[in-house]
Coordinates of C-alpha atoms in Angstrom, one line a residue:
M1 CA -0.3 0.0 0.6
N2 CA 1.4 3.7 -1.1
P3 CA -0.6 6.2 1.2
A4 CA -0.7 9.1 0.5
F5 CA -3.1 12.1 2.3
I6 CA -4.7 15.0 1.6
Y7 CA -4.8 18.5 3.6
R8 CA -6.6 21.9 3.1
H9 CA -5.4 24.4 4.6
T10 CA -8.2 26.7 6.6
M11 CA -6.7 29.8 6.1
T12 CA -5.5 29.6 2.2
S13 CA -7.2 26.4 1.0
E14 CA -4.6 26.0 -0.5
V15 CA -4.8 21.5 -1.1
L16 CA -1.4 19.5 -0.3
V17 CA -1.1 16.0 -1.4
V18 CA 1.5 14.2 1.4
D19 CA 3.1 10.9 2.1
M20 CA 3.5 9.4 5.8
Q21 CA 5.9 11.5 6.9
G22 CA 4.7 15.0 5.4
A23 CA 0.8 13.6 7.4
K24 CA 3.5 13.9 11.0
D25 CA 4.7 17.1 10.1
L26 CA 1.1 19.4 8.9
E27 CA -0.5 17.0 11.9
A28 CA 2.0 19.7 14.3
A29 CA 0.3 22.6 12.7
R30 CA -3.8 21.0 13.1
P31 CA -5.6 24.1 13.6
Y32 CA -4.4 25.4 10.2
W33 CA -4.4 21.8 8.4
K34 CA -7.7 19.7 8.3
L35 CA -6.9 16.3 6.8
L36 CA -9.5 15.7 4.0
H37 CA -8.8 12.2 2.7
S38 CA -6.1 9.4 2.8
I39 CA -6.0 7.2 -0.2
N40 CA -4.0 4.8 -1.9
S41 CA -1.8 6.2 -4.5
V42 CA -1.3 3.7 -7.0
E43 CA -4.9 2.2 -6.8
V44 CA -6.2 6.7 -7.8
L45 CA -3.5 6.9 -9.6
N46 CA -4.6 3.7 -11.9
Y47 CA -8.1 5.0 -11.3
I48 CA -7.3 8.3 -13.2
I49 CA -5.8 7.2 -16.3
G50 CA -9.0 5.4 -17.3
L51 CA -11.5 8.5 -16.5
T52 CA -12.6 11.1 -19.1
P53 CA -11.0 14.5 -18.4
R54 CA -14.6 15.1 -17.6
Q55 CA -14.8 12.8 -15.4
R56 CA -11.0 13.0 -13.5
N57 CA -11.7 16.3 -13.1
R58 CA -15.3 15.5 -11.1
Y59 CA -13.2 12.4 -9.3
I60 CA -10.4 15.2 -7.8
N61 CA -12.6 17.6 -6.7
S62 CA -14.5 15.4 -4.7
L63 CA -11.0 14.5 -3.3
T64 CA -10.0 17.7 -2.3
K65 CA -13.5 19.9 -1.0
N66 CA -14.8 18.9 2.5
P67 CA -15.5 16.7 3.8

């Protein structure tokens, strides 16, 4: 498994995708960064490759919006 974590900055809305170490660093700055999703990066990339551009954009938007 290749975990990746998607975070959004609470004030700037910047989105970051980080590995395990990056997630630990962002958890230390918890008030500013909100965890949106944890994903298996290889499976997600494999899934995205098979989508049309419209489906791909929809899927990426669903991962980066607040749950």
